[in-house]
Amino acid sequence: LAAQLSHADQRVRQGAQLELARRGRKDVLLAVARDSGAARLARVHGLWGYGQLLRRKQAEVAAVLPLLRDSDAEIRRQAARILGDAAIAKTDARALIPLLADVSPRVRLQAAIALGKLAEPAAVDALFVMADQAAAEPVLRHAVVTGLAGCARPGQLAARKSDPSLAVRLASVVALRRQASPAIQEFLGDADPLVVEEAARAIHDDRSIPGALPRLAALVDATPC
């Protein structure tokens, strides 16, 4: 089964992964994932199988952490992914924070999403740095917002209303929208109409944010036609 993790046919690879996970063979799956001489896809399936056992609490988080520093960016990305899907301790979640500055955009993306799922508050400052640097990349912006929505408190996001970076202010608005927080009204006075528009849309759309509607309504009289 371990040999089939590098098979040319994805169905065979996945079948081997699922069977090894069903048997609880974390030792085999981890050995393949750690083997830098193995085919990349074999290592990925090894990680995925180990991740299945992590989610069942049948494997150890500590064994995956060294793979966050693997020389192969795809292995770093997949390691971050399986950790984000598992219920891991805050001390372990912090090991993902350095990946927000990884050389690979794919790794940065997965780390931000994973940290958002794990709601790690220590990642907030690094996520704001990433927000400023990811302004031109829509997919990375999405990942940053996911991270901030999970990791940051509404007050931390609202405090960025005066941040000199437009990208940081916009990311804060969208993260507050996901939190459905009335603190989003702090951005209705922004000097950039793009931020105001984003905040207004967030307050009004979907099921709205009732606590911020009065401040939004006030803009009707305050804004000249």
PDB file of C-alpha atoms in Angstrom:
ATOM      1  CA  LEU A   1       0.000   0.000   0.000  1.00  0.00           C
ATOM      2  CA  ALA A   2       2.806   2.420   0.770  1.00  0.00           C
ATOM      3  CA  ALA A   3       4.272   1.810  -2.671  1.00  0.00           C
ATOM      4  CA  GLN A   4       0.904   2.587  -4.280  1.00  0.00           C
ATOM      5  CA  LEU A   5       0.935   6.098  -2.827  1.00  0.00           C
ATOM      6  CA  SER A   6       3.166   7.064  -5.765  1.00  0.00           C
ATOM      7  CA  HIS A   7       1.090   5.274  -8.433  1.00  0.00           C
ATOM      8  CA  ALA A   8       0.452   7.180 -11.678  1.00  0.00           C
ATOM      9  CA  ASP A   9      -3.315   6.818 -11.265  1.00  0.00           C
ATOM     10  CA  GLN A  10      -4.826   9.149  -8.661  1.00  0.00           C
ATOM     11  CA  ARG A  11      -7.565   6.619  -7.874  1.00  0.00           C
ATOM     12  CA  VAL A  12      -4.966   4.062  -6.859  1.00  0.00           C
ATOM     13  CA  ARG A  13      -3.036   6.588  -4.770  1.00  0.00           C
ATOM     14  CA  GLN A  14      -6.173   7.702  -2.990  1.00  0.00           C
ATOM     15  CA  GLY A  15      -7.345   4.149  -2.435  1.00  0.00           C
ATOM     16  CA  ALA A  16      -4.030   3.279  -0.811  1.00  0.00           C
ATOM     17  CA  GLN A  17      -4.180   6.395   1.360  1.00  0.00           C
ATOM     18  CA  LEU A  18      -7.712   5.638   2.546  1.00  0.00           C
ATOM     19  CA  GLU A  19      -6.907   2.013   3.305  1.00  0.00           C
ATOM     20  CA  LEU A  20      -3.792   2.898   5.285  1.00  0.00           C
ATOM     21  CA  ALA A  21      -5.809   5.463   7.248  1.00  0.00           C
ATOM     22  CA  ARG A  22      -8.579   2.918   7.819  1.00  0.00           C
ATOM     23  CA  ARG A  23      -6.019   0.552   9.295  1.00  0.00           C
ATOM     24  CA  GLY A  24      -4.628   3.338  11.466  1.00  0.00           C
ATOM     25  CA  ARG A  25      -1.145   2.997   9.970  1.00  0.00           C
ATOM     26  CA  LYS A  26       0.084   6.424  11.002  1.00  0.00           C
ATOM     27  CA  ASP A  27       3.641   5.126  11.058  1.00  0.00           C
ATOM     28  CA  VAL A  28       3.569   4.204   7.372  1.00  0.00           C
ATOM     29  CA  LEU A  29       1.803   7.400   6.305  1.00  0.00           C
ATOM     30  CA  LEU A  30       4.180   9.596   8.294  1.00  0.00           C
ATOM     31  CA  ALA A  31       7.250   7.770   7.007  1.00  0.00           C
ATOM     32  CA  VAL A  32       6.210   8.441   3.406  1.00  0.00           C
ATOM     33  CA  ALA A  33       5.337  12.068   4.160  1.00  0.00           C
ATOM     34  CA  ARG A  34       8.759  12.622   5.730  1.00  0.00           C
ATOM     35  CA  ASP A  35      10.721  10.891   2.978  1.00  0.00           C
ATOM     36  CA  SER A  36      12.326  13.711   0.986  1.00  0.00           C
ATOM     37  CA  GLY A  37      13.414  11.180  -1.628  1.00  0.00           C
ATOM     38  CA  ALA A  38       9.862   9.987  -2.314  1.00  0.00           C
ATOM     39  CA  ALA A  39       7.681  11.316  -5.113  1.00  0.00           C
ATOM     40  CA  ARG A  40       5.912  14.530  -4.182  1.00  0.00           C
ATOM     41  CA  LEU A  41       2.444  13.065  -4.743  1.00  0.00           C
ATOM     42  CA  ALA A  42       3.276  10.087  -2.528  1.00  0.00           C
ATOM     43  CA  ARG A  43       4.317  12.471   0.248  1.00  0.00           C
ATOM     44  CA  VAL A  44       1.139  14.501  -0.192  1.00  0.00           C
ATOM     45  CA  HIS A  45      -1.054  11.418   0.077  1.00  0.00           C
ATOM     46  CA  GLY A  46       0.936  10.359   3.118  1.00  0.00           C
ATOM     47  CA  LEU A  47       0.160  13.723   4.699  1.00  0.00           C
ATOM     48  CA  TRP A  48      -3.505  13.551   3.754  1.00  0.00           C
ATOM     49  CA  GLY A  49      -3.813  10.107   5.291  1.00  0.00           C
ATOM     50  CA  TYR A  50      -2.049  11.254   8.439  1.00  0.00           C
ATOM     51  CA  GLY A  51      -4.396  14.231   8.506  1.00  0.00           C
ATOM     52  CA  GLN A  52      -7.369  11.879   8.517  1.00  0.00           C
ATOM     53  CA  LEU A  53      -5.979  10.262  11.655  1.00  0.00           C
ATOM     54  CA  LEU A  54      -5.275  13.667  13.205  1.00  0.00           C
ATOM     55  CA  ARG A  55      -8.921  14.609  12.803  1.00  0.00           C
ATOM     56  CA  ARG A  56      -9.887  11.355  14.527  1.00  0.00           C
ATOM     57  CA  LYS A  57      -7.379  12.109  17.308  1.00  0.00           C
ATOM     58  CA  GLN A  58      -5.496   8.949  16.406  1.00  0.00           C
ATOM     59  CA  ALA A  59      -2.210  10.679  15.562  1.00  0.00           C
ATOM     60  CA  GLU A  60       0.152  13.251  17.079  1.00  0.00           C
ATOM     61  CA  VAL A  61       0.376  16.883  15.970  1.00  0.00           C
ATOM     62  CA  ALA A  62       4.038  17.144  16.997  1.00  0.00           C
ATOM     63  CA  ALA A  63       5.029  14.710  14.251  1.00  0.00           C
ATOM     64  CA  VAL A  64       3.740  17.088  11.556  1.00  0.00           C
ATOM     65  CA  LEU A  65       5.311  20.323  12.814  1.00  0.00           C
ATOM     66  CA  PRO A  66       8.804  19.668  11.323  1.00  0.00           C
ATOM     67  CA  LEU A  67       7.163  19.394   7.882  1.00  0.00           C
ATOM     68  CA  LEU A  68       6.199  23.071   8.111  1.00  0.00           C
ATOM     69  CA  ARG A  69       9.903  23.705   7.451  1.00  0.00           C
ATOM     70  CA  ASP A  70      10.281  21.159   4.635  1.00  0.00           C
ATOM     71  CA  SER A  71      12.337  22.201   1.609  1.00  0.00           C
ATOM     72  CA  ASP A  72       9.377  21.429  -0.697  1.00  0.00           C
ATOM     73  CA  ALA A  73       6.819  24.248  -0.635  1.00  0.00           C
ATOM     74  CA  GLU A  74       3.977  21.888  -1.494  1.00  0.00           C
ATOM     75  CA  ILE A  75       4.736  19.780   1.570  1.00  0.00           C
ATOM     76  CA  ARG A  76       4.755  22.904   3.744  1.00  0.00           C
ATOM     77  CA  ARG A  77       1.406  23.881   2.262  1.00  0.00           C
ATOM     78  CA  GLN A  78      -0.179  20.485   2.811  1.00  0.00           C
ATOM     79  CA  ALA A  79       1.173  20.279   6.353  1.00  0.00           C
ATOM     80  CA  ALA A  80      -0.460  23.632   7.124  1.00  0.00           C
ATOM     81  CA  ARG A  81      -3.669  22.402   5.567  1.00  0.00           C
ATOM     82  CA  ILE A  82      -4.020  19.268   7.655  1.00  0.00           C
ATOM     83  CA  LEU A  83      -3.150  21.167  10.837  1.00  0.00           C
ATOM     84  CA  GLY A  84      -5.834  23.740  10.080  1.00  0.00           C
ATOM     85  CA  ASP A  85      -8.404  20.974   9.736  1.00  0.00           C
ATOM     86  CA  ALA A  86      -7.447  19.353  13.039  1.00  0.00           C
ATOM     87  CA  ALA A  87      -8.224  20.427  16.584  1.00  0.00           C
ATOM     88  CA  ILE A  88      -4.736  21.392  17.709  1.00  0.00           C
ATOM     89  CA  ALA A  89      -3.466  23.301  20.725  1.00  0.00           C
ATOM     90  CA  LYS A  90      -2.724  27.031  20.550  1.00  0.00           C
ATOM     91  CA  THR A  91       0.953  26.389  21.175  1.00  0.00           C
ATOM     92  CA  ASP A  92       1.062  24.191  18.074  1.00  0.00           C
ATOM     93  CA  ALA A  93      -1.020  26.610  15.989  1.00  0.00           C
ATOM     94  CA  ARG A  94       1.613  29.315  16.501  1.00  0.00           C
ATOM     95  CA  ALA A  95       4.050  27.230  14.448  1.00  0.00           C
ATOM     96  CA  LEU A  96       2.017  28.260  11.395  1.00  0.00           C
ATOM     97  CA  ILE A  97       2.622  31.995  11.851  1.00  0.00           C
ATOM     98  CA  PRO A  98       6.080  32.088  10.187  1.00  0.00           C
ATOM     99  CA  LEU A  99       4.503  30.600   7.052  1.00  0.00           C
ATOM    100  CA  LEU A 100       2.587  33.857   6.531  1.00  0.00           C
ATOM    101  CA  ALA A 101       5.908  35.218   5.241  1.00  0.00           C
ATOM    102  CA  ASP A 102       6.847  32.109   3.250  1.00  0.00           C
ATOM    103  CA  VAL A 103       8.436  32.577  -0.181  1.00  0.00           C
ATOM    104  CA  SER A 104       5.615  30.552  -1.736  1.00  0.00           C
ATOM    105  CA  PRO A 105       2.246  32.328  -2.191  1.00  0.00           C
ATOM    106  CA  ARG A 106       0.488  28.956  -1.966  1.00  0.00           C
ATOM    107  CA  VAL A 107       2.022  28.328   1.435  1.00  0.00           C
ATOM    108  CA  ARG A 108       1.090  31.805   2.673  1.00  0.00           C
ATOM    109  CA  LEU A 109      -2.476  31.288   1.496  1.00  0.00           C
ATOM    110  CA  GLN A 110      -2.897  27.953   3.245  1.00  0.00           C
ATOM    111  CA  ALA A 111      -1.286  29.202   6.449  1.00  0.00           C
ATOM    112  CA  ALA A 112      -3.653  32.185   6.638  1.00  0.00           C
ATOM    113  CA  ILE A 113      -6.709  29.987   6.126  1.00  0.00           C
ATOM    114  CA  ALA A 114      -5.493  27.433   8.661  1.00  0.00           C
ATOM    115  CA  LEU A 115      -4.816  30.099  11.286  1.00  0.00           C
ATOM    116  CA  GLY A 116      -8.301  31.512  10.737  1.00  0.00           C
ATOM    117  CA  LYS A 117      -9.816  28.091  11.355  1.00  0.00           C
ATOM    118  CA  LEU A 118      -7.727  27.698  14.503  1.00  0.00           C
ATOM    119  CA  ALA A 119      -8.556  31.245  15.708  1.00  0.00           C
ATOM    120  CA  GLU A 120      -4.989  31.943  16.792  1.00  0.00           C
ATOM    121  CA  PRO A 121      -4.843  35.519  18.194  1.00  0.00           C
ATOM    122  CA  ALA A 122      -1.048  35.667  18.038  1.00  0.00           C
ATOM    123  CA  ALA A 123      -1.267  35.689  14.221  1.00  0.00           C
ATOM    124  CA  VAL A 124      -3.124  39.009  13.927  1.00  0.00           C
ATOM    125  CA  ASP A 125      -0.130  41.324  13.420  1.00  0.00           C
ATOM    126  CA  ALA A 126       1.441  39.011  10.835  1.00  0.00           C
ATOM    127  CA  LEU A 127      -1.888  38.797   8.996  1.00  0.00           C
ATOM    128  CA  PHE A 128      -2.066  42.595   8.774  1.00  0.00           C
ATOM    129  CA  VAL A 129       1.435  42.619   7.282  1.00  0.00           C
ATOM    130  CA  MET A 130       0.332  40.014   4.770  1.00  0.00           C
ATOM    131  CA  ALA A 131      -2.783  42.079   3.969  1.00  0.00           C
ATOM    132  CA  ASP A 132      -0.631  45.051   3.028  1.00  0.00           C
ATOM    133  CA  GLN A 133       1.622  42.924   0.835  1.00  0.00           C
ATOM    134  CA  ALA A 134      -1.194  40.970  -0.856  1.00  0.00           C
ATOM    135  CA  ALA A 135      -3.140  43.961  -2.169  1.00  0.00           C
ATOM    136  CA  ALA A 136      -2.764  42.932  -5.812  1.00  0.00           C
ATOM    137  CA  GLU A 137      -3.602  39.240  -5.321  1.00  0.00           C
ATOM    138  CA  PRO A 138      -7.343  38.492  -4.947  1.00  0.00           C
ATOM    139  CA  VAL A 139      -6.821  34.911  -3.758  1.00  0.00           C
ATOM    140  CA  LEU A 140      -4.318  35.961  -1.108  1.00  0.00           C
ATOM    141  CA  ARG A 141      -6.643  38.782  -0.025  1.00  0.00           C
ATOM    142  CA  HIS A 142      -9.359  36.175   0.504  1.00  0.00           C
ATOM    143  CA  ALA A 143      -6.984  34.097   2.629  1.00  0.00           C
ATOM    144  CA  VAL A 144      -5.986  37.107   4.738  1.00  0.00           C
ATOM    145  CA  VAL A 145      -9.617  38.006   5.389  1.00  0.00           C
ATOM    146  CA  THR A 146     -10.343  34.413   6.380  1.00  0.00           C
ATOM    147  CA  GLY A 147      -7.418  34.543   8.788  1.00  0.00           C
ATOM    148  CA  LEU A 148      -8.386  37.897  10.283  1.00  0.00           C
ATOM    149  CA  ALA A 149     -12.045  36.983  10.658  1.00  0.00           C
ATOM    150  CA  GLY A 150     -11.038  33.974  12.716  1.00  0.00           C
ATOM    151  CA  CYS A 151      -8.094  35.393  14.666  1.00  0.00           C
ATOM    152  CA  ALA A 152      -8.829  39.074  15.327  1.00  0.00           C
ATOM    153  CA  ARG A 153     -11.285  40.613  17.749  1.00  0.00           C
ATOM    154  CA  PRO A 154     -13.669  43.263  16.344  1.00  0.00           C
ATOM    155  CA  GLY A 155     -11.863  45.944  18.315  1.00  0.00           C
ATOM    156  CA  GLN A 156      -8.537  45.039  16.749  1.00  0.00           C
ATOM    157  CA  LEU A 157     -10.044  45.300  13.277  1.00  0.00           C
ATOM    158  CA  ALA A 158     -11.843  48.576  13.967  1.00  0.00           C
ATOM    159  CA  ALA A 159      -8.594  50.036  15.329  1.00  0.00           C
ATOM    160  CA  ARG A 160      -7.209  49.850  11.785  1.00  0.00           C
ATOM    161  CA  LYS A 161      -9.597  52.548  10.559  1.00  0.00           C
ATOM    162  CA  SER A 162      -6.673  54.989  10.459  1.00  0.00           C
ATOM    163  CA  ASP A 163      -4.123  52.608   9.020  1.00  0.00           C
ATOM    164  CA  PRO A 164      -2.226  54.235   6.141  1.00  0.00           C
ATOM    165  CA  SER A 165      -2.599  51.084   4.030  1.00  0.00           C
ATOM    166  CA  LEU A 166      -5.778  50.945   1.958  1.00  0.00           C
ATOM    167  CA  ALA A 167      -5.375  47.179   1.673  1.00  0.00           C
ATOM    168  CA  VAL A 168      -5.309  46.778   5.471  1.00  0.00           C
ATOM    169  CA  ARG A 169      -8.430  48.920   5.909  1.00  0.00           C
ATOM    170  CA  LEU A 170     -10.308  46.990   3.233  1.00  0.00           C
ATOM    171  CA  ALA A 171      -9.280  43.638   4.716  1.00  0.00           C
ATOM    172  CA  SER A 172     -10.466  44.839   8.130  1.00  0.00           C
ATOM    173  CA  VAL A 173     -13.845  45.839   6.700  1.00  0.00           C
ATOM    174  CA  VAL A 174     -14.422  42.497   5.009  1.00  0.00           C
ATOM    175  CA  ALA A 175     -13.288  40.599   8.112  1.00  0.00           C
ATOM    176  CA  LEU A 176     -15.725  42.629  10.242  1.00  0.00           C
ATOM    177  CA  ARG A 177     -18.437  41.812   7.719  1.00  0.00           C
ATOM    178  CA  ARG A 178     -17.788  38.127   8.233  1.00  0.00           C
ATOM    179  CA  GLN A 179     -18.010  38.648  11.968  1.00  0.00           C
ATOM    180  CA  ALA A 180     -21.246  40.647  11.499  1.00  0.00           C
ATOM    181  CA  SER A 181     -19.798  43.191  13.919  1.00  0.00           C
ATOM    182  CA  PRO A 182     -21.320  46.693  14.346  1.00  0.00           C
ATOM    183  CA  ALA A 183     -17.741  47.924  14.733  1.00  0.00           C
ATOM    184  CA  ILE A 184     -17.664  48.054  10.946  1.00  0.00           C
ATOM    185  CA  GLN A 185     -19.424  51.448  11.122  1.00  0.00           C
ATOM    186  CA  GLU A 186     -16.089  52.984  12.136  1.00  0.00           C
ATOM    187  CA  PHE A 187     -15.058  52.757   8.476  1.00  0.00           C
ATOM    188  CA  LEU A 188     -18.022  54.763   7.144  1.00  0.00           C
ATOM    189  CA  GLY A 189     -15.996  57.924   7.736  1.00  0.00           C
ATOM    190  CA  ASP A 190     -12.990  56.744   5.729  1.00  0.00           C
ATOM    191  CA  ALA A 191     -11.371  59.235   3.354  1.00  0.00           C
ATOM    192  CA  ASP A 192     -11.355  56.678   0.541  1.00  0.00           C
ATOM    193  CA  PRO A 193     -14.782  56.105  -1.052  1.00  0.00           C
ATOM    194  CA  LEU A 194     -13.804  52.517  -1.828  1.00  0.00           C
ATOM    195  CA  VAL A 195     -13.611  51.717   1.887  1.00  0.00           C
ATOM    196  CA  VAL A 196     -16.878  53.524   2.609  1.00  0.00           C
ATOM    197  CA  GLU A 197     -18.606  51.652  -0.204  1.00  0.00           C
ATOM    198  CA  GLU A 198     -17.307  48.304   1.061  1.00  0.00           C
ATOM    199  CA  ALA A 199     -18.466  49.089   4.593  1.00  0.00           C
ATOM    200  CA  ALA A 200     -21.879  50.276   3.410  1.00  0.00           C
ATOM    201  CA  ARG A 201     -22.371  47.161   1.339  1.00  0.00           C
ATOM    202  CA  ALA A 202     -21.340  44.969   4.266  1.00  0.00           C
ATOM    203  CA  ILE A 203     -23.793  46.660   6.621  1.00  0.00           C
ATOM    204  CA  HIS A 204     -26.720  46.525   4.200  1.00  0.00           C
ATOM    205  CA  ASP A 205     -26.328  43.301   2.222  1.00  0.00           C
ATOM    206  CA  ASP A 206     -27.269  39.757   3.209  1.00  0.00           C
ATOM    207  CA  ARG A 207     -29.077  39.894   6.577  1.00  0.00           C
ATOM    208  CA  SER A 208     -27.446  43.257   7.331  1.00  0.00           C
ATOM    209  CA  ILE A 209     -25.709  44.354  10.520  1.00  0.00           C
ATOM    210  CA  PRO A 210     -28.565  46.018  12.460  1.00  0.00           C
ATOM    211  CA  GLY A 211     -26.327  47.717  15.005  1.00  0.00           C
ATOM    212  CA  ALA A 212     -24.579  49.696  12.262  1.00  0.00           C
ATOM    213  CA  LEU A 213     -27.665  50.632  10.177  1.00  0.00           C
ATOM    214  CA  PRO A 214     -28.341  53.987  11.932  1.00  0.00           C
ATOM    215  CA  ARG A 215     -24.814  55.210  11.167  1.00  0.00           C
ATOM    216  CA  LEU A 216     -25.219  54.090   7.556  1.00  0.00           C
ATOM    217  CA  ALA A 217     -28.591  55.831   7.282  1.00  0.00           C
ATOM    218  CA  ALA A 218     -27.001  59.040   8.546  1.00  0.00           C
ATOM    219  CA  LEU A 219     -24.800  59.110   5.465  1.00  0.00           C
ATOM    220  CA  VAL A 220     -27.865  59.754   3.301  1.00  0.00           C
ATOM    221  CA  ASP A 221     -28.271  63.238   4.800  1.00  0.00           C
ATOM    222  CA  ALA A 222     -24.557  63.874   5.245  1.00  0.00           C
ATOM    223  CA  THR A 223     -23.518  63.011   1.678  1.00  0.00           C
ATOM    224  CA  PRO A 224     -24.389  65.541  -1.046  1.00  0.00           C
ATOM    225  CA  CYS A 225     -25.994  64.140  -4.206  1.00  0.00           C
TER     226      CYS A 225
END
